[in-house]
Each structure stands twice: as structure tokens, then as C-alpha cells.
Tab-separated table of C-alpha atoms (C1' of nucleotides) in Angstrom:
chain	number	residue	atom	x	y	z
A	1	UNK	CA	145.111	134.165	12.530
A	2	UNK	CA	143.190	134.820	15.631
A	3	UNK	CA	145.593	135.990	18.506
A	4	UNK	CA	145.894	133.697	21.503
A	5	UNK	CA	145.898	136.553	23.862
A	6	UNK	CA	148.811	135.384	25.879
A	7	UNK	CA	150.501	137.358	28.685
A	8	UNK	CA	153.371	136.746	30.910
A	9	UNK	CA	151.234	135.524	33.766
A	10	UNK	CA	149.208	133.085	31.597
A	11	UNK	CA	152.454	131.541	30.201
A	12	UNK	CA	154.012	131.167	33.670
A	13	UNK	CA	150.873	129.625	35.157
A	14	UNK	CA	150.620	127.166	32.196
A	15	UNK	CA	154.235	126.204	32.888
A	16	UNK	CA	153.437	125.724	36.502
A	17	UNK	CA	150.583	123.413	35.708
A	18	UNK	CA	152.775	121.585	33.145
A	19	UNK	CA	155.539	120.733	35.719
A	20	UNK	CA	153.144	119.764	38.471
A	21	UNK	CA	151.535	117.093	36.238
A	22	UNK	CA	152.038	113.563	37.580
A	23	UNK	CA	153.978	112.221	34.596
A	24	UNK	CA	156.479	114.906	35.052
A	25	UNK	CA	158.297	115.116	31.678
A	26	UNK	CA	161.004	117.860	31.794
A	27	UNK	CA	159.720	121.319	30.838
A	28	UNK	CA	160.304	122.308	27.314
A	29	UNK	CA	159.236	125.619	25.509
A	30	UNK	CA	157.817	123.616	22.597
A	31	UNK	CA	155.555	121.555	24.904
A	32	UNK	CA	154.495	124.675	26.727
A	33	UNK	CA	153.749	126.514	23.612
A	34	UNK	CA	151.741	123.553	22.202
A	35	UNK	CA	149.759	123.573	25.438
A	36	UNK	CA	148.874	127.255	24.849
A	37	UNK	CA	148.034	126.655	21.137
A	38	UNK	CA	151.004	128.675	19.925
A	39	UNK	CA	154.497	128.100	18.360
A	40	UNK	CA	157.538	128.018	20.465
A	41	UNK	CA	159.169	131.353	19.309
A	42	UNK	CA	155.967	133.193	20.253
A	43	UNK	CA	156.600	132.534	23.941
A	44	UNK	CA	159.528	134.925	23.686
A	45	UNK	CA	157.106	137.801	23.425
A	46	UNK	CA	156.059	137.066	26.957
A	47	UNK	CA	159.071	135.680	28.699
A	48	UNK	CA	162.665	136.324	28.482
A	49	UNK	CA	163.578	132.737	27.816
A	50	UNK	CA	163.790	129.453	29.721
A	51	UNK	CA	165.940	130.877	32.638
A	52	UNK	CA	163.543	133.834	33.000
A	53	UNK	CA	160.566	131.394	32.997
A	54	UNK	CA	162.219	129.141	35.672
A	55	UNK	CA	162.968	132.184	37.720
A	56	UNK	CA	159.412	133.409	37.602
A	57	UNK	CA	158.239	130.038	38.629
A	58	UNK	CA	160.682	129.885	41.492
A	59	UNK	CA	159.864	133.321	42.859
A	60	UNK	CA	156.120	132.553	42.769
A	61	UNK	CA	156.540	128.994	44.125
A	62	UNK	CA	158.606	130.391	47.053
A	63	UNK	CA	155.890	132.907	47.890
A	64	UNK	CA	153.231	130.316	47.706
A	65	UNK	CA	155.196	127.895	49.859
A	66	UNK	CA	155.797	130.563	52.444
A	67	UNK	CA	152.032	131.200	52.424
A	68	UNK	CA	151.238	127.572	52.822
A	69	UNK	CA	153.598	127.391	55.776
A	70	UNK	CA	152.328	130.567	57.452
A	71	UNK	CA	148.616	129.635	57.051
A	72	UNK	CA	149.259	126.209	58.498
A	73	UNK	CA	150.853	127.795	61.621
A	74	UNK	CA	148.126	130.346	62.239
A	75	UNK	CA	146.739	130.150	65.680
A	76	UNK	CA	149.061	127.427	66.706
A	77	UNK	CA	152.235	127.564	68.944
A	78	UNK	CA	155.413	125.696	69.617
A	79	UNK	CA	155.419	122.218	68.522
A	80	UNK	CA	151.864	122.191	67.255
A	81	UNK	CA	152.748	125.000	64.819
A	82	UNK	CA	155.805	122.962	63.466
A	83	UNK	CA	153.780	119.927	63.097
A	84	UNK	CA	150.943	121.691	61.230
A	85	UNK	CA	153.477	123.496	59.092
A	86	UNK	CA	155.375	120.388	58.252
A	87	UNK	CA	152.389	118.464	57.354
A	88	UNK	CA	151.219	121.146	54.959
A	89	UNK	CA	154.637	121.622	53.645
A	90	UNK	CA	154.853	117.791	52.809
A	91	UNK	CA	151.357	117.831	51.329
A	92	UNK	CA	152.035	120.928	49.017
A	93	UNK	CA	155.254	119.452	47.876
A	94	UNK	CA	153.647	116.187	46.978
A	95	UNK	CA	150.745	117.787	45.015
A	96	UNK	CA	153.050	120.414	43.332
A	97	UNK	CA	156.278	118.502	42.585
A	98	UNK	CA	157.554	120.901	39.877
A	99	UNK	CA	156.851	124.019	41.885
A	100	UNK	CA	158.377	122.504	44.837
A	101	UNK	CA	161.624	121.685	43.184
A	102	UNK	CA	161.716	125.358	42.087
A	103	UNK	CA	161.533	126.524	45.636
A	104	UNK	CA	164.863	124.969	46.386
A	105	UNK	CA	166.828	126.860	43.716
A	106	UNK	CA	168.982	129.476	45.388
A	107	UNK	CA	168.408	132.980	44.084
A	108	UNK	CA	170.977	134.520	41.762
A	109	UNK	CA	173.014	137.070	43.800
A	110	UNK	CA	171.547	140.494	43.104
A	111	UNK	CA	168.102	139.319	42.132
A	112	UNK	CA	166.121	141.348	44.747
A	113	UNK	CA	162.700	139.789	43.983
A	114	UNK	CA	163.947	136.215	44.238
A	115	UNK	CA	165.970	137.044	47.368
A	116	UNK	CA	162.851	138.540	48.884
A	117	UNK	CA	160.815	135.597	48.068
A	118	UNK	CA	163.427	133.250	49.657
A	119	UNK	CA	163.625	135.529	52.716
A	120	UNK	CA	159.868	135.159	52.964
A	121	UNK	CA	160.089	131.491	53.817
A	122	UNK	CA	162.977	132.070	56.179
A	123	UNK	CA	160.802	134.801	57.983
A	124	UNK	CA	157.923	132.342	58.450
A	125	UNK	CA	160.398	129.703	59.760
A	126	UNK	CA	161.918	132.217	62.331
A	127	UNK	CA	158.443	133.124	63.489
A	128	UNK	CA	157.569	129.564	64.109
A	129	UNK	CA	160.871	128.783	65.780
A	130	UNK	CA	160.270	131.694	68.092
A	131	UNK	CA	157.228	130.041	69.276
A	132	UNK	CA	159.599	127.282	70.673
A	133	UNK	CA	161.666	129.897	72.502
A	134	UNK	CA	164.522	129.710	69.824
A	135	UNK	CA	166.372	132.889	68.960
A	136	UNK	CA	169.581	133.895	67.060
A	137	UNK	CA	171.903	130.979	66.176
A	138	UNK	CA	169.721	128.530	67.933
A	139	UNK	CA	166.888	129.398	65.614
A	140	UNK	CA	169.155	129.227	62.551
A	141	UNK	CA	170.287	125.765	63.564
A	142	UNK	CA	166.692	124.787	64.125
A	143	UNK	CA	165.523	126.161	60.799
A	144	UNK	CA	168.377	124.319	58.962
A	145	UNK	CA	167.480	121.112	60.866
A	146	UNK	CA	163.810	121.242	60.138
A	147	UNK	CA	164.335	122.402	56.462
A	148	UNK	CA	166.813	119.446	55.919
A	149	UNK	CA	164.459	116.962	57.403
A	150	UNK	CA	161.465	118.210	55.397
A	151	UNK	CA	163.327	118.732	52.223
A	152	UNK	CA	165.104	115.428	52.387
A	153	UNK	CA	162.019	113.356	53.333
A	154	UNK	CA	159.890	115.045	50.639
A	155	UNK	CA	162.538	114.735	47.934
A	156	UNK	CA	163.210	111.088	48.613
A	157	UNK	CA	159.503	110.396	48.769
A	158	UNK	CA	158.978	112.125	45.431
A	159	UNK	CA	161.746	109.965	43.819
A	160	UNK	CA	160.273	106.817	45.033
A	161	UNK	CA	163.304	106.173	47.298
A	162	UNK	CA	161.174	104.684	50.126
A	163	UNK	CA	160.722	101.325	48.501
A	164	UNK	CA	160.538	99.258	51.637
A	165	UNK	CA	157.028	98.040	52.643
A	166	UNK	CA	156.330	100.218	55.565
A	167	UNK	CA	154.011	103.024	56.083
A	168	UNK	CA	155.514	106.230	54.945
A	169	UNK	CA	153.084	108.481	56.865
A	170	UNK	CA	154.088	106.770	60.084
A	171	UNK	CA	157.866	107.246	59.258
A	172	UNK	CA	157.238	110.901	58.621
A	173	UNK	CA	155.287	111.452	61.830
A	174	UNK	CA	157.833	109.728	63.980
A	175	UNK	CA	160.726	111.612	62.416
A	176	UNK	CA	158.770	114.918	62.846
A	177	UNK	CA	157.968	114.122	66.514
A	178	UNK	CA	161.539	113.329	67.183
A	179	UNK	CA	162.905	116.584	65.555
A	180	UNK	CA	160.347	118.776	67.389
A	181	UNK	CA	161.372	117.113	70.691
A	182	UNK	CA	165.007	117.805	69.876
A	183	UNK	CA	164.394	121.492	68.920
A	184	UNK	CA	162.348	122.089	71.963
A	185	UNK	CA	165.236	121.010	74.137
A	186	UNK	CA	167.573	123.529	72.326
A	187	UNK	CA	165.899	126.487	73.931
A	188	UNK	CA	167.582	125.789	77.263
A	189	UNK	CA	171.127	124.999	75.927
B	1	UNK	CA	195.336	107.875	13.542
B	2	UNK	CA	196.533	106.472	16.850
B	3	UNK	CA	193.860	104.806	18.820
B	4	UNK	CA	192.862	106.382	22.152
B	5	UNK	CA	192.539	102.914	23.722
B	6	UNK	CA	189.322	103.612	25.604
B	7	UNK	CA	187.245	101.099	27.511
B	8	UNK	CA	183.970	101.198	29.217
B	9	UNK	CA	185.566	101.756	32.585
B	10	UNK	CA	187.726	104.487	31.357
B	11	UNK	CA	184.933	106.356	29.975
B	12	UNK	CA	182.831	105.931	33.116
B	13	UNK	CA	185.545	107.043	35.402
B	14	UNK	CA	186.309	110.091	33.343
B	15	UNK	CA	182.598	111.099	33.463
B	16	UNK	CA	182.702	110.637	37.248
B	17	UNK	CA	185.714	112.875	37.513
B	18	UNK	CA	183.918	115.393	35.233
B	19	UNK	CA	180.691	115.495	37.310
B	20	UNK	CA	182.620	115.907	40.513
B	21	UNK	CA	184.543	118.969	39.361
B	22	UNK	CA	183.650	122.022	41.410
B	23	UNK	CA	182.212	124.304	38.759
B	24	UNK	CA	179.800	121.571	37.895
B	25	UNK	CA	178.507	122.130	34.409
B	26	UNK	CA	175.980	119.519	33.296
B	27	UNK	CA	177.414	116.444	31.837
B	28	UNK	CA	177.474	116.230	27.994
B	29	UNK	CA	179.016	113.553	25.879
B	30	UNK	CA	180.791	116.249	23.774
B	31	UNK	CA	182.631	117.502	26.849
B	32	UNK	CA	183.436	113.951	28.058
B	33	UNK	CA	184.667	113.049	24.480
B	34	UNK	CA	186.867	116.182	24.476
B	35	UNK	CA	188.319	115.266	27.811
B	36	UNK	CA	189.197	111.895	26.492
B	37	UNK	CA	190.730	113.341	23.346
B	38	UNK	CA	188.124	111.767	21.190
B	39	UNK	CA	185.022	112.815	19.145
B	40	UNK	CA	181.606	112.456	20.731
B	41	UNK	CA	180.174	109.540	18.449
B	42	UNK	CA	183.297	107.373	19.472
B	43	UNK	CA	181.848	107.072	22.843
B	44	UNK	CA	179.142	104.856	21.671
B	45	UNK	CA	181.628	102.251	21.086
B	46	UNK	CA	182.104	101.919	24.808
B	47	UNK	CA	178.768	103.029	26.369
B	48	UNK	CA	175.202	102.549	25.277
B	49	UNK	CA	174.441	106.201	25.459
B	50	UNK	CA	173.745	108.859	28.101
B	51	UNK	CA	171.189	106.831	30.035
B	52	UNK	CA	173.634	103.923	30.211
B	53	UNK	CA	176.417	106.145	31.269
B	54	UNK	CA	174.328	107.623	34.081
B	55	UNK	CA	173.233	104.349	35.196
B	56	UNK	CA	176.693	102.997	35.345
B	57	UNK	CA	177.685	106.090	37.414
B	58	UNK	CA	174.674	105.605	39.666
B	59	UNK	CA	175.543	101.888	40.290
B	60	UNK	CA	179.228	102.606	41.074
B	61	UNK	CA	178.363	105.485	43.216
B	62	UNK	CA	175.864	103.562	45.266
B	63	UNK	CA	178.368	100.908	45.935
B	64	UNK	CA	181.064	103.513	46.780
B	65	UNK	CA	178.741	105.330	49.176
B	66	UNK	CA	177.744	102.039	50.866
B	67	UNK	CA	181.409	101.350	51.323
B	68	UNK	CA	182.097	104.745	52.744
B	69	UNK	CA	179.261	104.330	55.153
B	70	UNK	CA	180.318	100.796	56.214
B	71	UNK	CA	183.974	101.639	56.691
B	72	UNK	CA	183.008	104.673	58.834
B	73	UNK	CA	181.012	102.356	61.131
B	74	UNK	CA	183.687	99.639	61.495
B	75	UNK	CA	184.357	99.021	65.174
B	76	UNK	CA	181.820	101.487	66.373
B	77	UNK	CA	178.386	100.836	67.904
B	78	UNK	CA	175.053	102.600	68.467
B	79	UNK	CA	175.141	106.388	68.290
B	80	UNK	CA	178.944	106.496	67.562
B	81	UNK	CA	178.487	104.415	64.442
B	82	UNK	CA	175.695	106.664	63.257
B	83	UNK	CA	177.711	109.854	64.025
B	84	UNK	CA	180.794	108.521	62.228
B	85	UNK	CA	178.793	107.097	59.269
B	86	UNK	CA	176.980	110.439	58.936
B	87	UNK	CA	180.032	112.610	59.132
B	88	UNK	CA	181.707	110.475	56.401
B	89	UNK	CA	178.384	110.546	54.268
B	90	UNK	CA	178.351	114.318	54.345
B	91	UNK	CA	182.122	114.532	53.642
B	92	UNK	CA	181.856	112.096	50.707
B	93	UNK	CA	178.794	113.950	49.265
B	94	UNK	CA	180.641	117.251	49.521
B	95	UNK	CA	183.708	116.095	47.791
B	96	UNK	CA	181.842	114.093	45.145
B	97	UNK	CA	178.731	116.108	44.319
B	98	UNK	CA	178.043	114.465	40.937
B	99	UNK	CA	178.526	110.996	42.143
B	100	UNK	CA	176.305	111.776	45.232
B	101	UNK	CA	173.565	112.985	43.058
B	102	UNK	CA	173.653	109.725	41.139
B	103	UNK	CA	173.224	107.745	44.276
B	104	UNK	CA	169.738	109.255	44.817
B	105	UNK	CA	168.338	108.022	41.514
B	106	UNK	CA	165.947	105.131	42.182
B	107	UNK	CA	166.784	102.016	40.094
B	108	UNK	CA	164.642	101.166	37.018
B	109	UNK	CA	162.451	98.238	38.047
B	110	UNK	CA	164.100	95.093	36.827
B	111	UNK	CA	167.645	96.424	36.831
B	112	UNK	CA	169.087	93.728	39.062
B	113	UNK	CA	172.513	95.231	39.278
B	114	UNK	CA	171.193	98.772	40.269
B	115	UNK	CA	168.755	97.279	42.629
B	116	UNK	CA	171.575	95.292	44.323
B	117	UNK	CA	173.739	98.364	44.652
B	118	UNK	CA	170.782	100.331	46.168
B	119	UNK	CA	170.083	97.415	48.573
B	120	UNK	CA	173.791	97.501	49.645
B	121	UNK	CA	173.208	101.017	51.081
B	122	UNK	CA	170.142	99.692	52.844
B	123	UNK	CA	171.876	96.834	54.334
B	124	UNK	CA	174.533	98.858	55.926
B	125	UNK	CA	171.947	101.239	57.238
B	126	UNK	CA	170.066	98.213	58.718
B	127	UNK	CA	173.193	96.913	60.400
B	128	UNK	CA	174.004	100.288	61.872
B	129	UNK	CA	170.517	100.580	63.178
B	130	UNK	CA	170.578	97.121	64.636
B	131	UNK	CA	173.393	98.497	66.935
B	132	UNK	CA	170.779	100.876	68.362
B	133	UNK	CA	168.477	98.003	69.064
B	134	UNK	CA	166.158	98.907	66.193
B	135	UNK	CA	164.501	96.071	64.224
B	136	UNK	CA	161.723	95.782	61.614
B	137	UNK	CA	159.514	98.705	61.099
B	138	UNK	CA	161.365	100.701	63.772
B	139	UNK	CA	164.617	100.175	61.726
B	140	UNK	CA	162.813	101.217	58.559
B	141	UNK	CA	161.458	104.310	60.124
B	142	UNK	CA	164.856	105.030	61.467
B	143	UNK	CA	166.652	104.545	58.133
B	144	UNK	CA	164.175	106.781	56.396
B	145	UNK	CA	164.549	109.405	59.076
B	146	UNK	CA	168.439	109.369	59.032
B	147	UNK	CA	168.462	109.317	55.230
B	148	UNK	CA	166.067	112.176	54.918
B	149	UNK	CA	168.198	114.130	57.449
B	150	UNK	CA	171.509	113.419	55.597
B	151	UNK	CA	170.121	113.809	52.127
B	152	UNK	CA	168.261	116.995	52.876
B	153	UNK	CA	171.133	118.613	54.744
B	154	UNK	CA	173.765	117.696	52.162
B	155	UNK	CA	171.555	118.718	49.161
B	156	UNK	CA	170.593	122.117	50.619
B	157	UNK	CA	174.268	122.648	51.562
B	158	UNK	CA	175.491	121.748	48.046
B	159	UNK	CA	172.927	124.184	46.635
B	160	UNK	CA	174.102	127.033	48.833
B	161	UNK	CA	170.753	127.246	50.524
B	162	UNK	CA	172.365	127.761	53.981
B	163	UNK	CA	172.947	131.492	53.371
B	164	UNK	CA	172.569	132.745	56.950
B	165	UNK	CA	175.790	133.609	58.745
B	166	UNK	CA	176.099	130.740	61.137
B	167	UNK	CA	178.435	127.795	61.300
B	168	UNK	CA	177.102	124.994	59.078
B	169	UNK	CA	179.181	122.395	60.906
B	170	UNK	CA	177.583	123.226	64.173
B	171	UNK	CA	174.021	123.052	62.709
B	172	UNK	CA	174.942	119.623	61.282
B	173	UNK	CA	176.229	118.382	64.521
B	174	UNK	CA	173.349	119.491	66.523
B	175	UNK	CA	170.775	118.108	64.092
B	176	UNK	CA	172.637	114.790	64.181
B	177	UNK	CA	172.785	114.661	67.914
B	178	UNK	CA	169.114	115.399	68.057
B	179	UNK	CA	168.244	112.681	65.506
B	180	UNK	CA	170.440	110.048	67.178
B	181	UNK	CA	168.848	110.825	70.613
B	182	UNK	CA	165.409	110.411	68.965
B	183	UNK	CA	166.278	107.113	67.235
B	184	UNK	CA	167.787	105.788	70.458
B	185	UNK	CA	164.424	106.260	72.088
B	186	UNK	CA	162.523	104.360	69.432
B	187	UNK	CA	164.049	101.099	70.666
B	188	UNK	CA	161.777	101.018	73.658
B	189	UNK	CA	158.586	102.152	71.901
C	1	DT	C1'	135.097	155.013	8.684
C	2	DC	C1'	139.752	155.265	7.661
C	3	DG	C1'	144.856	155.524	8.439
C	4	DT	C1'	148.575	154.559	11.293
C	5	DC	C1'	151.374	152.372	14.757
C	6	DT	C1'	152.202	148.824	18.025
C	7	DT	C1'	153.043	144.181	18.671
C	8	DA	C1'	151.585	139.120	19.031
C	9	DG	C1'	152.268	135.499	16.423
C	10	DC	C1'	154.354	133.435	12.397
C	11	DT	C1'	158.374	131.101	9.438
C	12	DA	C1'	163.082	130.585	8.884
C	13	DT	C1'	167.488	129.867	10.767
C	14	DT	C1'	171.385	128.980	14.113
C	15	DG	C1'	173.919	126.202	17.295
C	16	DA	C1'	174.170	122.743	21.038
C	17	DC	C1'	172.945	118.421	22.260
C	18	DA	C1'	171.992	112.892	21.796
C	19	DG	C1'	172.002	109.624	18.805
C	20	DT	C1'	172.641	106.712	14.237
C	21	DA	C1'	174.781	105.147	9.698
C	22	DG	C1'	178.470	103.878	7.465
C	23	DC	C1'	183.346	104.361	6.220
C	24	DC	C1'	188.192	103.262	7.095
C	25	DA	C1'	192.425	102.236	9.367
C	26	DG	C1'	194.911	100.078	13.357
C	27	DC	C1'	195.784	95.760	14.892
C	28	DA	C1'	195.589	90.692	16.198
C	29	DG	C1'	195.599	85.935	14.829
C	30	DG	C1'	196.253	82.802	11.376
D	1	DC	C1'	201.085	88.690	4.223
D	2	DC	C1'	196.219	88.788	4.647
D	3	DT	C1'	191.910	88.670	6.626
D	4	DG	C1'	188.506	89.885	10.101
D	5	DC	C1'	187.356	92.684	13.835
D	6	DT	C1'	186.607	96.861	15.780
D	7	DG	C1'	187.678	101.644	17.520
D	8	DG	C1'	187.535	105.932	15.855
D	9	DC	C1'	186.113	108.902	12.253
D	10	DT	C1'	182.784	112.072	9.142
D	11	DA	C1'	178.279	112.921	7.964
D	12	DC	C1'	173.672	112.964	9.208
D	13	DT	C1'	168.952	113.334	11.752
D	14	DG	C1'	165.856	115.204	15.202
D	15	DT	C1'	165.036	117.932	19.335
D	16	DC	C1'	165.968	121.703	21.978
D	17	DA	C1'	166.680	127.028	23.214
D	18	DA	C1'	167.178	131.129	21.010
D	19	DT	C1'	167.318	134.981	17.359
D	20	DA	C1'	166.014	137.604	13.090
D	21	DG	C1'	162.759	139.489	10.537
D	22	DC	C1'	157.964	139.487	8.508
D	23	DT	C1'	152.880	140.131	8.685
D	24	DA	C1'	148.645	140.939	10.217
D	25	DA	C1'	145.548	141.765	14.283
D	26	DG	C1'	143.781	145.239	16.738
D	27	DA	C1'	143.914	149.610	19.392
D	28	DC	C1'	143.574	154.470	18.973
D	29	DG	C1'	143.078	159.168	16.969
D	30	DA	C1'	141.257	162.173	13.227
DNA sequence: TCGTCTTAGCTATTGACAGTAGCCAGCAGG
DNA sequence: CCTGCTGGCTACTGTCAATAGCTAAGACGA
């Protein structure tokens, strides 16, 4: 039997593609193996198991999201940076629902790589907030606020919770503008 | 063998208690049956299956959350109503994590009871927004905004995503105050 | 080219889970 | 008392993650 030539990264990337597909059936190793032309137990030669696979996806997704956020804010300052970052955050979450869900998972305590990836997002957020003049606890509050807003909106949108017949983009833009105006005011408090 | 005397409502309530326990292991029918002193297949005499059980929990949880929100806003107006409602929303979500998660599930199209329960929450939200002078699309935008904020914050908090050493209550209060100030301004736009 | 070693993929199996089939005993109503 | 209903049971299937152990593909050195 010709070998499939799998590697850890090939398996992980295939899983990422699988969970980001629109119909979004829950990830199973059998489905993943089938997609790779291999039987389910063969995957264990390349991943430690389901938990390990999900962790790999989470770490990579966090780094990817941090990158999306950082690139969106390049060359922008203050509210403009937040707006651009938020729009790209929402867009990436919408086009990568599975990966986005993975970014929310808190790292297991002691998992240095996962903790570093999580910190990467926080660092980008801090840098963007510093452009609004926010430091220390103010910045923490601001990051939590913006993250809650983005995560809440994106999650509800993905679950089809915004059923009412009104433009969702407009709702998002208004919410974002309001939050940014709030955050801008915190710098003086 | 003495009968256990189960009914649909007894099973559903036991499941609710199970998913709201702090250690939060995923719900299984075997665990639920064990809790009720019965074998797993016996549950099928009282519920249609896992999907049906989750749906029952969701419907009841939505009605319960709508009630929590409505009671919190009794006798209050405008920003005070929103603040009180939000504080109680967050508190209920924190003390009933499993039930709260169930409230987010969008109803299956055509499930009248679930759709009605979902609408109940929306109705309460509309009433509270009308106290801010918000109507029509403004109210829809406001509801989406507040819901995103509350859901995002509560979800991230439940997942331990707020790791930074800063007071979470303070972050919540500031975010809430900012959002309310924003919404109040929308009435004139 | 051949021999050897590593290892990728396989089959077979276990154990947890949801769900179904079919049995039997508790109990109610005549 | 007896008859029918039904709640709980055992026994089973199929799907899932995961493990054990086999075999052959392929790399590498002599």
C-alpha cells in the first residue's frame, strides 16, 4: 500500500480546513482520516490524539488571529486602529469559524506554547490601546471591553442569533463606534 | 423493583442541576440516569433523546433568563433599567453556566415553543430599550449591541479568559456604563 | 544490489456514548 | 381477581476516541 506521506502539520492543516467548512459538522478523527485517505488509527502516528490536535489548532489559530489583528492596525492610530482591527477580526472569525472558536479556549496552565500564543493576542491589543492613551488597568479594562464586544457579536452572528430583519453590518458599526468613543474617554479618567 | 417515579419535568430539572454544577463535565445520559437512580435507557420513557432534552432545557432557560431580565428592570427606567438588567444577567449566567449556554442556541426553524421563548427575551429587551427612547432599527441595533456585550463578557469570564490581574467587576461596570452612554445617544440620531 | 532498521499505515479490539428492541413487573381500573 | 398500560430493565447496535500489535514501505549503509 502506497504511503500517504502524512506529517503532523498536514494533519493539523487538514483539520483546520475541515472545521472551517460552512456546514460545520463536529470534528471527528474518522472524518479527518477519511479526508486524508487514511484510516483513523493512522492519525495517531502524527498527533497525540484529539486533545493534542485541538491544542495545535488553538495555538496556530491564536497566532493567526494575533497576526490578523496586528496587520490590520499597521499604520493606523487610536480609533482608526481599533476600527480596522475590529473589522478584520470579525471578517476572519466569519471566514474561519472553527479556527475562531479555537482561539477562545484558555490555555492549560503550564502549556508554555499555548500561553505564549494567547499572550500574543493580548500584546497586540495592548499596543493598540496604547494608541488611545490607555495604560495599566485602564488598558486592561479596555481590552476586556473590546474583546467582549467583538467576541459576543461574532459568536452571536455565527449562531444566527441576529434574526431580526435589520442590517447586521450597521449594528456592528454603530456598536463599534460607541465603544471606541467610550474607550477614548477613559484615558482622562 | 420499586419504580423511581420519574416524569419529564423531573428528568429535565435534574439535567439542569447537573449542567449547572461547578465542575461542569459535559452532559451524558448515563450520568443523568445515575443521578436519578435509574439506568440510561429508562430515560427514553420520559424524554425523546439527547436533542429533545437539550431543547427542553433551552426553552426553559430562555424563559427563565427573560424573567430574570424583566424582574431586574421592574420599577426602573432608562439607563438604570439596563444596568440592573445587565448585572442580574451576568449574575444568573455565572450561577447557571449550563442553563446560560443553552439560552444562546438558536431555535430550530418551525419550533414554535422555542421561538416563543426566544422572542420573550427579545420582548423584554425591546421594552427596556424603549425606556431609552429607542425604537425600530435603533432599538434593534441597541439590543444587538447590549446582547453582544453581555454575552461576550459573560462567556469569556466563564471560560477564564480574563486572566490579567485586574478587577473583573470593575471592567464590567466600566464597559456597561460606556455602552449605556452610547445607546442613550442613539435616540437622537 | 542486498540486508537491515525505522516507522507509517493497517486490522483488531476496548470502552464510553446515544439510541433501539423487546421483556417483565408494578400498578391502576374494572 | 384480572387485565391492560407502562416504567424500568437487559441486551443489543453503531459511532466515537484510543490502544496493541502486525506488516510492509522506504531510507540508509555495506
